[in-house]
Coordinates of C-alpha atoms in Angstrom, one line a residue:
M8 CA 24.4 8.2 -13.6
D9 CA 25.3 7.1 -10.1
I10 CA 22.5 8.2 -7.8
L11 CA 22.2 7.8 -4.0
L12 CA 18.7 7.9 -2.5
V13 CA 18.5 9.2 1.0
A14 CA 15.1 8.5 2.7
S15 CA 13.7 8.4 6.2
A16 CA 12.0 5.2 5.2
F17 CA 12.1 3.0 2.1
N18 CA 8.4 3.7 1.5
S19 CA 6.2 3.5 -1.5
L20 CA 7.5 6.6 -3.1
S21 CA 11.2 5.8 -2.4
Q22 CA 10.7 2.4 -3.9
R23 CA 9.0 3.8 -7.0
V24 CA 11.7 6.4 -7.5
Y25 CA 14.3 3.6 -7.2
A26 CA 12.5 1.4 -9.7
E27 CA 11.8 4.2 -12.2
L28 CA 15.4 5.4 -12.2
S29 CA 16.8 1.9 -12.4
D30 CA 14.5 1.2 -15.4
R31 CA 16.2 4.1 -17.2
G32 CA 19.7 2.7 -16.7
H33 CA 20.8 4.7 -13.7
R34 CA 22.9 2.9 -11.0
V35 CA 20.9 3.5 -7.8
E36 CA 21.9 2.9 -4.2
A37 CA 19.9 3.9 -1.1
V38 CA 20.5 4.7 2.6
L39 CA 18.0 5.2 5.4
A40 CA 18.4 8.6 7.1
S41 CA 16.6 7.1 10.2
H42 CA 19.9 5.4 11.0
G43 CA 21.6 8.7 11.6
D44 CA 23.8 11.2 9.9
D45 CA 26.9 9.0 10.1
A46 CA 25.1 6.3 8.1
V47 CA 24.3 8.9 5.4
R48 CA 27.9 10.1 5.4
A49 CA 29.2 6.5 5.1
A50 CA 26.9 5.8 2.2
V51 CA 28.1 8.9 0.4
R52 CA 31.7 8.0 0.9
E53 CA 31.2 4.4 -0.3
T54 CA 29.1 5.1 -3.4
G55 CA 30.6 8.4 -4.6
P56 CA 27.3 9.5 -6.2
E57 CA 27.0 12.0 -9.0
L58 CA 23.6 13.1 -7.6
I59 CA 21.8 12.6 -4.2
I60 CA 18.0 12.5 -4.2
A61 CA 15.8 12.5 -1.1
P62 CA 12.3 11.2 -2.1
M63 CA 11.0 11.2 1.5
L64 CA 12.9 12.9 4.3
R65 CA 11.7 13.8 7.8
T66 CA 15.0 15.2 9.0
A67 CA 17.6 17.5 7.4
L68 CA 20.5 16.2 5.4
P69 CA 24.0 16.6 7.1
E70 CA 25.3 20.1 6.1
D71 CA 28.6 18.7 5.0
V72 CA 26.8 16.4 2.6
W73 CA 24.6 19.0 0.9
R74 CA 27.5 21.5 0.7
E75 CA 29.7 19.0 -1.1
H76 CA 27.2 17.3 -3.3
T77 CA 24.1 18.3 -5.3
C78 CA 21.2 17.1 -3.2
L79 CA 17.7 17.2 -4.5
I80 CA 14.7 17.1 -2.1
V81 CA 11.3 16.0 -3.2
H82 CA 8.8 18.3 -1.5
P83 CA 5.1 17.3 -1.8
G84 CA 3.9 20.9 -2.4
P85 CA 3.8 23.4 -5.3
P86 CA 6.7 25.9 -5.9
G87 CA 7.0 28.3 -2.9
D88 CA 5.3 26.0 -0.5
R89 CA 7.4 25.4 2.7
G90 CA 6.9 23.4 5.8
P91 CA 6.7 19.8 7.1
S92 CA 3.0 19.2 6.5
A93 CA 2.3 20.1 2.9
L94 CA -0.2 17.4 2.1
D95 CA -2.0 17.8 5.4
W96 CA -2.7 21.4 4.6
A97 CA -3.8 20.5 1.0
V98 CA -6.3 17.9 2.3
A99 CA -7.6 20.1 5.2
G100 CA -8.1 23.1 2.9
G101 CA -9.9 21.1 0.2
A102 CA -7.3 22.2 -2.4
P103 CA -8.5 21.0 -5.9
R104 CA -4.9 21.2 -7.3
W105 CA -1.6 20.8 -5.6
G106 CA 1.9 19.8 -6.9
V107 CA 5.3 18.3 -6.2
T108 CA 8.6 20.3 -6.3
V109 CA 12.1 19.1 -6.5
L110 CA 14.4 21.6 -4.9
Q111 CA 18.1 21.8 -3.9
A112 CA 19.0 21.2 -0.3
E113 CA 20.3 24.2 1.6
A114 CA 20.3 25.6 5.2
V115 CA 16.7 26.9 5.2
L116 CA 14.0 24.2 5.0
D117 CA 12.4 24.0 1.5
A118 CA 14.0 27.2 0.4
G119 CA 16.4 25.8 -2.2
D120 CA 16.5 26.5 -5.9
I121 CA 13.8 24.7 -7.9
W122 CA 14.9 22.0 -10.4
A123 CA 11.5 20.8 -11.4
S124 CA 7.8 21.0 -10.4
V125 CA 4.8 19.1 -11.6
P126 CA 1.1 19.8 -10.7
C127 CA -1.4 17.2 -9.6
A128 CA -5.1 16.9 -8.8
V129 CA -6.4 16.4 -5.2
P130 CA -9.4 14.1 -5.2
P131 CA -11.4 13.5 -2.1
V132 CA -9.4 10.5 -0.8
G133 CA -7.2 9.8 2.2
K134 CA -3.8 11.5 2.4
S135 CA -1.9 8.2 2.1
D136 CA -4.0 7.2 -1.0
L137 CA -3.3 10.6 -2.5
Y138 CA 0.4 10.2 -1.7
R139 CA 0.7 6.8 -3.4
G140 CA -1.4 8.0 -6.3
E141 CA -1.5 11.5 -7.8
V142 CA 1.4 12.8 -5.7
S143 CA 3.6 9.7 -6.6
D144 CA 2.9 10.2 -10.3
A145 CA 3.8 13.9 -10.0
A146 CA 6.9 13.2 -7.9
V147 CA 8.3 10.7 -10.3
A148 CA 7.7 13.0 -13.3
A149 CA 9.5 15.8 -11.4
V150 CA 12.4 13.6 -10.3
L151 CA 13.0 12.3 -13.8
L152 CA 12.9 15.9 -15.2
A153 CA 15.3 17.1 -12.5
V154 CA 17.7 14.2 -13.3
Q155 CA 17.6 15.0 -17.0
R156 CA 18.2 18.7 -16.2
H157 CA 21.1 17.8 -13.9
A158 CA 22.7 15.9 -16.8
D159 CA 22.4 19.0 -18.9
S160 CA 25.1 21.2 -17.4
S161 CA 23.6 24.3 -19.1
F162 CA 20.4 24.2 -17.0
K163 CA 20.1 26.7 -14.2
P164 CA 17.6 25.9 -11.4
Q165 CA 15.1 28.7 -10.5
S166 CA 15.7 30.7 -7.3
Q167 CA 12.8 31.0 -5.0
G168 CA 13.7 34.6 -4.8
D169 CA 12.1 34.9 -8.3
P170 CA 9.1 37.3 -8.0
S171 CA 6.9 34.8 -9.9
I172 CA 7.1 32.4 -6.9
G173 CA 4.8 33.1 -4.0
V174 CA 6.5 31.8 -0.9
V175 CA 4.1 30.4 1.8
W176 CA 5.3 29.0 5.1
R177 CA 2.9 26.5 6.7
D178 CA 3.6 25.3 10.2
A179 CA 3.4 21.6 11.2
F180 CA -0.2 20.4 11.1
R181 CA -0.8 19.5 14.8
Q182 CA -3.5 17.6 16.6
E183 CA -5.2 20.8 17.7
S184 CA -6.1 21.4 14.0
R185 CA -7.2 17.8 13.5
R186 CA -9.5 17.6 16.5
I187 CA -13.1 16.6 15.8
D188 CA -16.0 18.4 17.5
W189 CA -18.6 15.6 17.3
Q190 CA -21.3 18.0 18.5
A191 CA -20.7 20.6 15.8
D192 CA -18.8 19.0 12.9
G193 CA -20.9 17.7 10.0
T194 CA -20.0 14.4 8.2
E195 CA -18.0 16.1 5.4
A196 CA -15.9 18.0 7.9
V197 CA -15.3 14.9 10.0
L198 CA -14.3 12.9 6.8
R199 CA -11.9 15.6 5.7
K200 CA -10.2 15.5 9.1
L201 CA -10.0 11.7 9.1
R202 CA -8.8 11.5 5.5
G203 CA -6.1 14.1 6.3
A204 CA -4.5 11.8 8.9
D205 CA -5.6 8.3 7.7
S206 CA -2.3 6.6 7.8
Q207 CA -0.2 9.0 9.9
P208 CA -0.6 10.4 12.5
G209 CA -4.3 9.6 13.0
V210 CA -6.7 11.9 14.8
L211 CA -6.4 11.9 18.6
D212 CA -9.8 11.4 20.2
E213 CA -11.5 9.7 23.1
L214 CA -13.7 6.7 22.3
L215 CA -15.7 4.8 24.9
G216 CA -13.5 6.1 27.6
R217 CA -10.2 5.3 25.9
E218 CA -7.7 7.7 24.2
V219 CA -6.9 6.5 20.7
F220 CA -5.9 7.8 17.3
L221 CA -8.6 7.3 14.6
H222 CA -7.4 6.0 11.2
G223 CA -9.5 6.1 8.1
G224 CA -13.0 7.5 7.4
H225 CA -15.9 6.5 5.2
P226 CA -19.5 7.9 5.0
E227 CA -22.6 6.1 6.3
D228 CA -26.0 7.0 4.7
T229 CA -28.6 5.4 6.9
L230 CA -27.4 4.9 10.5
R231 CA -28.1 7.9 12.8
G232 CA -27.6 8.7 16.5
R233 CA -26.4 11.2 19.1
P234 CA -23.3 13.0 17.8
G235 CA -20.2 11.1 19.0
E236 CA -22.2 7.9 19.8
V237 CA -20.8 4.5 18.6
L238 CA -23.7 3.1 16.6
A239 CA -22.5 -0.1 15.1
T240 CA -19.6 -2.4 14.2
R241 CA -18.9 -4.1 10.9
H242 CA -16.0 -6.4 10.1
G243 CA -13.6 -4.7 12.6
A244 CA -14.7 -1.1 12.0
V245 CA -16.9 1.1 14.2
C246 CA -19.6 3.5 13.0
R247 CA -19.8 6.8 14.9
A248 CA -22.6 9.4 14.6
T249 CA -21.8 13.0 13.5
R250 CA -24.0 16.1 13.7
D251 CA -25.8 15.2 10.5
G252 CA -24.9 11.6 9.7
A253 CA -22.3 9.0 10.6
V254 CA -18.8 7.8 9.6
W255 CA -17.1 4.4 9.6
I256 CA -13.6 4.2 11.2
P257 CA -11.8 1.0 10.3
E258 CA -8.7 1.3 12.5
L259 CA -7.5 2.7 15.8
R260 CA -4.1 3.1 17.4
P261 CA -3.8 3.3 21.2
R262 CA -2.0 6.4 22.6
R263 CA 1.6 5.8 23.6
S264 CA 2.1 4.8 27.2
L265 CA 4.9 3.5 29.5
G266 CA 3.5 0.0 29.0
D267 CA 3.3 0.3 25.2
P268 CA 5.9 2.8 23.9
H269 CA 5.3 1.8 20.3
P270 CA 1.6 1.2 19.7
F271 CA 0.4 0.4 16.2
R272 CA -2.8 0.5 14.2
R273 CA -5.2 -2.4 14.1
P274 CA -8.9 -3.1 13.5
A275 CA -11.0 -0.8 15.7
T276 CA -13.0 -3.5 17.4
T277 CA -9.9 -5.4 18.5
V278 CA -8.6 -2.2 20.2
L279 CA -11.9 -1.4 22.0
G280 CA -12.7 -5.0 22.9
D281 CA -15.3 -5.4 25.6
R282 CA -16.2 -1.8 25.5
L283 CA -18.3 -2.6 22.5
R284 CA -20.3 -5.4 24.1
D285 CA -23.6 -3.5 23.7
V286 CA -22.9 -2.2 20.2
P287 CA -24.6 -4.2 17.5
E288 CA -22.9 -5.7 14.5
V289 CA -24.6 -4.4 11.4
P290 CA -24.1 -6.6 8.3
V291 CA -24.1 -5.5 4.7
P292 CA -24.9 -7.5 1.6
L293 CA -22.1 -8.3 -0.9
E294 CA -24.0 -6.5 -3.7
L295 CA -25.0 -3.0 -2.8
P296 CA -26.9 -0.4 -4.9
A297 CA -24.5 2.0 -6.6
E298 CA -26.0 5.0 -4.8
R299 CA -25.4 3.6 -1.3
R300 CA -22.8 5.4 0.8
T301 CA -21.6 3.0 3.4
W302 CA -18.5 1.1 4.3
A303 CA -17.9 -2.4 3.0
D304 CA -14.4 -3.7 2.4
V305 CA -15.7 -6.5 0.0
R306 CA -18.3 -5.8 -2.7
Y307 CA -19.6 -7.4 -5.9
R308 CA -21.2 -5.9 -8.9
Q309 CA -22.0 -7.2 -12.4
R310 CA -22.1 -5.6 -15.8
G311 CA -23.3 -7.8 -18.5
D312 CA -21.0 -10.9 -18.7
V313 CA -18.4 -9.4 -16.3
G314 CA -18.3 -9.7 -12.6
F315 CA -16.3 -7.3 -10.4
L316 CA -15.2 -8.5 -6.9
S317 CA -13.9 -5.3 -5.3
F318 CA -11.9 -5.3 -2.0
S319 CA -10.1 -2.6 -0.1
F320 CA -8.2 -3.3 3.1
P321 CA -6.3 -0.7 5.1
G322 CA -2.7 -0.8 4.2
G323 CA -3.3 -3.7 1.9
A324 CA -2.9 -6.2 4.7
M325 CA -5.3 -9.1 4.9
S326 CA -6.0 -10.8 8.2
S327 CA -7.4 -14.3 8.6
D328 CA -10.9 -12.8 8.9
Q329 CA -10.5 -10.6 5.8
C330 CA -9.1 -13.5 3.8
R331 CA -12.1 -15.7 4.7
R332 CA -14.6 -13.0 3.9
L333 CA -13.0 -12.3 0.5
L334 CA -13.0 -16.0 -0.2
A335 CA -16.7 -16.2 0.7
G336 CA -17.3 -13.2 -1.7
Y337 CA -15.3 -15.0 -4.3
R338 CA -17.4 -18.1 -4.0
Q339 CA -20.6 -16.0 -4.3
A340 CA -19.2 -14.4 -7.4
L341 CA -18.5 -17.8 -8.9
A342 CA -22.1 -18.7 -8.4
R343 CA -23.1 -15.8 -10.7
P344 CA -23.1 -16.4 -14.5
A345 CA -20.2 -14.5 -16.0
S346 CA -17.4 -15.3 -18.4
V347 CA -14.9 -12.8 -16.9
L348 CA -14.3 -12.1 -13.2
V349 CA -12.3 -9.1 -12.2
L350 CA -10.5 -9.0 -8.8
D351 CA -10.4 -5.2 -8.2
G352 CA -8.2 -4.0 -5.4
G353 CA -9.2 -0.4 -5.8
R354 CA -6.8 2.5 -6.0
G355 CA -5.1 2.1 -2.7
F356 CA -3.2 -1.2 -2.3
F357 CA -4.1 -4.4 -4.2
S358 CA -2.8 -6.6 -1.4
N359 CA 0.3 -6.9 0.7
G360 CA -0.4 -10.4 2.0
I361 CA -0.9 -11.5 5.6
H362 CA -1.8 -8.9 8.3
L363 CA 1.4 -8.3 10.3
N364 CA -0.3 -5.8 12.7
V365 CA -3.0 -8.3 13.6
I366 CA -0.4 -11.0 14.0
E367 CA 1.7 -8.8 16.3
A368 CA -1.3 -8.0 18.5
A369 CA -2.4 -11.7 18.8
P370 CA -1.9 -13.6 22.1
D371 CA 0.2 -16.1 20.1
P372 CA 1.8 -14.4 17.0
A373 CA 3.2 -17.7 15.7
D374 CA -0.2 -19.4 15.8
E375 CA -1.9 -16.4 14.2
S376 CA 0.8 -16.2 11.5
W377 CA 0.0 -19.8 10.7
T378 CA -3.8 -19.3 10.7
N379 CA -3.5 -16.2 8.6
L380 CA -1.3 -17.9 6.0
D381 CA -3.6 -20.8 5.8
A382 CA -6.6 -18.5 5.1
M383 CA -4.6 -16.6 2.5
N384 CA -3.6 -19.9 0.8
D385 CA -7.3 -21.0 0.7
L386 CA -8.1 -17.8 -1.2
V387 CA -5.3 -18.1 -3.7
E388 CA -6.0 -21.7 -4.3
A389 CA -9.6 -21.0 -5.1
V390 CA -8.5 -18.5 -7.8
L391 CA -6.0 -21.0 -9.2
R392 CA -8.7 -23.7 -9.4
T393 CA -11.3 -21.5 -11.2
T394 CA -11.6 -23.0 -14.7
D395 CA -15.1 -21.9 -15.9
R396 CA -14.2 -18.3 -16.6
L397 CA -11.2 -16.0 -17.1
V398 CA -10.1 -14.2 -13.9
V399 CA -8.4 -10.8 -14.2
A400 CA -6.4 -9.2 -11.3
A401 CA -6.7 -5.4 -11.7
L402 CA -3.9 -3.6 -9.8
G403 CA -4.6 0.1 -9.4
G404 CA -2.3 0.1 -6.4
N405 CA 0.9 -1.5 -5.1
A406 CA 1.2 -5.2 -4.2
A407 CA 3.8 -7.1 -2.2
A408 CA 4.6 -10.7 -1.0
G409 CA 1.5 -12.8 -0.9
G410 CA -0.5 -10.0 -2.5
V411 CA 1.6 -10.3 -5.7
M412 CA 1.0 -14.1 -5.6
L413 CA -2.8 -13.5 -5.3
A414 CA -2.6 -11.4 -8.5
L415 CA -0.5 -14.0 -10.3
A416 CA -3.1 -16.7 -9.5
A417 CA -5.4 -14.9 -12.0
D418 CA -5.3 -15.6 -15.7
E419 CA -4.4 -12.0 -16.6
V420 CA -2.8 -9.2 -14.5
W421 CA -3.7 -5.7 -15.5
C422 CA -1.6 -3.0 -13.8
R423 CA -1.7 0.8 -13.6
T424 CA 1.7 2.1 -14.9
G425 CA 2.4 3.8 -11.6
V426 CA 2.2 0.6 -9.5
V427 CA 5.2 -1.0 -7.7
L428 CA 5.4 -4.7 -7.1
N429 CA 7.5 -6.5 -4.4
P430 CA 7.3 -10.2 -5.5
H431 CA 9.3 -11.5 -2.6
Y432 CA 9.2 -12.4 1.2
R433 CA 12.9 -12.4 2.3
R434 CA 13.0 -8.9 3.8
M435 CA 10.5 -10.2 6.5
G436 CA 12.6 -13.3 7.0
L437 CA 10.1 -15.6 5.3
Y438 CA 10.4 -18.3 2.6
G439 CA 7.0 -17.5 1.2
S440 CA 3.8 -19.3 0.3
E441 CA 0.6 -18.5 -1.6
F442 CA 1.7 -21.0 -4.3
W443 CA 4.6 -18.7 -5.3
T444 CA 6.7 -21.7 -6.3
Y445 CA 4.1 -22.6 -8.9
S446 CA 2.8 -19.2 -10.1
L447 CA 6.0 -17.2 -10.2
P448 CA 8.2 -19.6 -12.3
R449 CA 5.4 -20.4 -14.8
R450 CA 5.3 -16.6 -15.6
T451 CA 8.9 -15.6 -15.5
G452 CA 10.9 -18.9 -15.7
E453 CA 12.9 -20.5 -12.9
Q454 CA 16.0 -18.4 -13.1
T455 CA 14.1 -15.0 -13.0
A456 CA 11.8 -16.3 -10.2
E457 CA 14.9 -17.2 -8.2
R458 CA 16.5 -13.9 -8.8
L459 CA 13.4 -11.9 -7.9
T460 CA 13.0 -13.7 -4.6
R461 CA 16.7 -13.6 -3.8
E462 CA 17.4 -10.0 -4.6
A463 CA 14.1 -8.8 -3.0
L464 CA 13.9 -5.5 -4.9
P465 CA 11.0 -3.3 -5.9
V466 CA 9.8 -3.8 -9.5
S467 CA 8.1 -1.1 -11.6
A468 CA 5.0 -2.0 -13.5
V469 CA 6.9 -1.5 -16.8
L470 CA 9.6 -4.0 -15.7
A471 CA 7.0 -6.4 -14.4
G472 CA 5.5 -6.4 -17.9
Q473 CA 8.8 -7.2 -19.5
L474 CA 9.4 -10.0 -17.0
G475 CA 6.0 -11.6 -17.6
L476 CA 4.5 -10.7 -14.2
V477 CA 2.0 -8.3 -15.8
D478 CA 0.0 -8.9 -19.0
R479 CA -1.4 -5.4 -19.6
L480 CA -0.1 -2.0 -18.6
V481 CA -2.9 0.6 -18.2
P482 CA -1.6 4.2 -18.5
A483 CA -4.3 5.8 -16.5
S484 CA -4.5 8.2 -13.6
P485 CA -5.4 6.6 -10.2
G486 CA -9.0 7.9 -10.5
A487 CA -9.4 6.8 -14.1
F488 CA -8.0 3.3 -13.7
C489 CA -11.3 1.6 -12.6
H490 CA -13.1 3.1 -15.6
E491 CA -10.5 1.8 -18.0
V492 CA -10.7 -1.6 -16.4
D493 CA -14.5 -1.6 -16.8
R494 CA -14.0 -0.9 -20.5
L495 CA -11.2 -3.4 -21.0
A496 CA -13.1 -6.2 -19.2
A497 CA -16.3 -5.6 -21.3
A498 CA -14.2 -5.9 -24.4
L499 CA -12.6 -9.1 -23.1
A500 CA -16.0 -10.6 -22.4
L501 CA -17.0 -9.9 -26.0
A502 CA -13.9 -11.4 -27.6
P503 CA -14.8 -14.2 -30.1
D504 CA -12.1 -16.5 -28.9
L505 CA -13.1 -16.3 -25.2
P506 CA -14.7 -19.8 -25.0
E507 CA -11.6 -21.3 -26.6
R508 CA -9.4 -19.5 -24.1
I509 CA -11.4 -20.8 -21.1
A510 CA -11.3 -24.3 -22.5
A511 CA -7.5 -24.0 -23.0
K512 CA -7.2 -22.8 -19.4
R513 CA -9.1 -25.8 -18.1
A514 CA -6.9 -28.2 -20.0
A515 CA -3.7 -26.5 -18.9
R516 CA -4.8 -26.7 -15.2
E517 CA -5.5 -30.4 -15.6
R518 CA -2.1 -31.0 -17.2
D519 CA -0.4 -29.0 -14.4
E520 CA -2.3 -30.9 -11.7
A521 CA -1.3 -34.2 -13.2
R522 CA 2.3 -33.2 -13.3
K523 CA 2.4 -31.8 -9.8
P524 CA -0.7 -31.2 -7.7
L525 CA -1.3 -27.8 -6.1
A526 CA -1.6 -29.6 -2.8
V527 CA 2.1 -30.6 -3.1
Y528 CA 3.2 -27.0 -3.7
R529 CA 1.1 -25.8 -0.8
N530 CA 2.4 -28.5 1.6
D531 CA 6.1 -27.8 0.7
E532 CA 5.7 -24.1 1.1
Q533 CA 3.7 -24.3 4.3
T534 CA 6.1 -26.8 5.9
R535 CA 9.0 -24.4 5.5
M536 CA 6.8 -21.4 6.7
R537 CA 5.6 -23.4 9.8
R538 CA 9.2 -24.0 10.9
I539 CA 9.9 -20.2 10.7
F540 CA 6.6 -19.2 12.5
F541 CA 7.1 -21.5 15.4
D542 CA 10.9 -20.9 15.8
R543 CA 11.0 -18.2 18.5
E544 CA 14.6 -17.3 17.4
A545 CA 13.7 -16.9 13.7
P546 CA 14.5 -13.3 12.4
Y547 CA 10.8 -13.1 11.2
H548 CA 9.6 -12.3 14.7
A549 CA 12.0 -9.4 15.4
L550 CA 11.6 -8.0 11.8
R551 CA 7.8 -8.2 12.0
S552 CA 7.7 -6.4 15.4
A553 CA 10.1 -3.7 14.2
F554 CA 8.1 -3.2 11.0
V555 CA 4.7 -3.0 12.7
R556 CA 6.0 -0.6 15.5
K557 CA 8.0 1.5 13.0
V558 CA 11.3 0.9 14.9
P559 CA 14.5 1.0 12.8
S560 CA 16.1 -2.4 12.5
G561 CA 18.6 -4.1 10.3
S562 CA 20.9 -2.5 7.8
S563 CA 20.8 1.2 6.9
R564 CA 21.0 0.1 3.3
P565 CA 17.6 -1.1 2.2
L566 CA 18.7 -2.4 -1.2
A567 CA 21.3 -4.8 0.2
P568 CA 20.4 -8.4 -0.5
P569 CA 18.7 -9.9 2.5
A570 CA 19.9 -13.1 4.2
A571 CA 18.0 -16.3 3.2
P572 CA 15.3 -17.2 5.8

C-alpha cells in the first residue's frame, strides 16, 4: 500500500511507524506538518497515497486533505479520550492503564470514527519514557491493525457516538497544573509532576532567583533540608529538598526571553553556574546497594560471573564529561573478575552519541564538538580493545549515530523488539566517527554499510537483525527487558564454549589490528570530522542549532536522502 505519514516532527514514534510499515512491504513517504499546510498538500499531490497516517500531530490536517483522503490520527489515549494532553493527564492522575486509539480525521478534534485501539500499562516513569516504550508499542500495534482493516473494504470503523464509548474531553495540561508547592508537596507528588513534563514542556519554577523549566526527576533517600532548598549537585544535576525528602533534577531550560527566543535543555549546573558556588558536590560510588534510592547516571552491579554497567543519560546524549565518567566506570568494571560484561542503557535511550545541546551552549561549539567526539572515541575504543571477556550491548531503548557504533563495538548486540536504530550521521551534516568505518562493514558488509549511511533512514530492530546489526531480538515489554537480559546474560556466562569464544575474539582482534590498526580508522574518521567542526560554513552548525532549538529547517520531507557532508 502507498502510505503517507504526516507528522509535526519525525520523532521516535514517527520513525518507528515508518520502519514497521516498511518492514511489511508498504511504500512509505513522509512530510512534516511543521512546514505548513501547503507542504502537506504538495506531498499528497506528489505521492497520491492510498492512506494517510499521522503518528504525531500538534496541528490539524488541512480540511481539503482529510475530506478527500482517508486520514488516520494516532491519539495517545483510550477510546473516547479527547484533548491535546492525553499522556499528561494519564501521568498526573496516576492511571495504571491507558491506551492508544487510531481514529479518522474530521472537523472535531479526536472525535472521528475509531479504526483500532490497543491498551497499555502506565509504569511510574517519565512521560517521554512512557511515550517511547509502552505507548509506542501500543501505537504500532494499533496502526498495523488499522492498516490491515483499511485494506479490508468490509471493515466499518466504530463511531464515537456508540453508547459503549465514554467520551471525556480533557483540556490542555497547563503550567498551573504542573506547579510544585515545595512547602506542601511530598516527594512522590513532586516526582509525578516532574515525570509528567520531563522532556516537554518541563515544569516552570524559580530556582536560586532564576526562572527555569525543570526537566526530569529522581528520588533521593538520604539528603534532607528546608523545602525548596538546593542541597547538592552531582554530575550536572541538582538535588532539591521536598517537604518529606528530596529529588534530583538533571536538566533545566531557561525561560524564553528577547535575548534567547529559543532556549534549550542542558545540565542543570551549567544553567545555574555561579549561583551554585556554595552548594556542595556530593559524589556517589559506582556500586550502590540495591535498596538505595538516589540518582546516579552510571552504575555497576555484579551477579555471579556477569557484570552490568548501567548508564542512563537524558535524551541519550553523551557529553564529554559523561563519556569520560562512563569510560572510568567501564575501566572499573574491567578490574572486576567476570567473563561477561553487559552495557545496559536502560529503558530510555541506549545512546544517541555526542551531546549537541552541551555543544551548542559552549563558548566555542567547534572546539566542544571536537572534545566531545574525542571522549566518545576513547570510550568506543576501550570496548573494541576488550579481549578478556565477552561484552554485550543491551538496547532497551533507541540508539542513533555514535550511540549505534558504541553498541556495535560490543561482541553481541541484544535489542528489544520495539527499538529503532539510526546507524548514520548525514542528517546532521557529519561524516561520522566512533570507528564506524570498522564496526559497521564488519557486521553488514561494505555495500550495506554504505547504503545505510547514505540513505540515513530509521531501521527497526527486526530489520537490524536481518542486516547483522543485532545478534539477538528480545521480545519483551520495556519494563521486562532488563530482567530478560539478566537471565540471558547468566546463561551466556555458563555456556561451555565461552572460554573458546573469548580466545577466538582475542585472536580476531589481533588479526584485525595487524591488517589495519584501530588508530588508523580513528585518525581517518577524525580528520574528516575535524574539517567539518572547524569550518564555520559547514551545514553541521546550522543543522545542530536548529535541532537543539527545535526550529524547523531543511526539507519538509524527512525521508529524502541527505546531501553528503
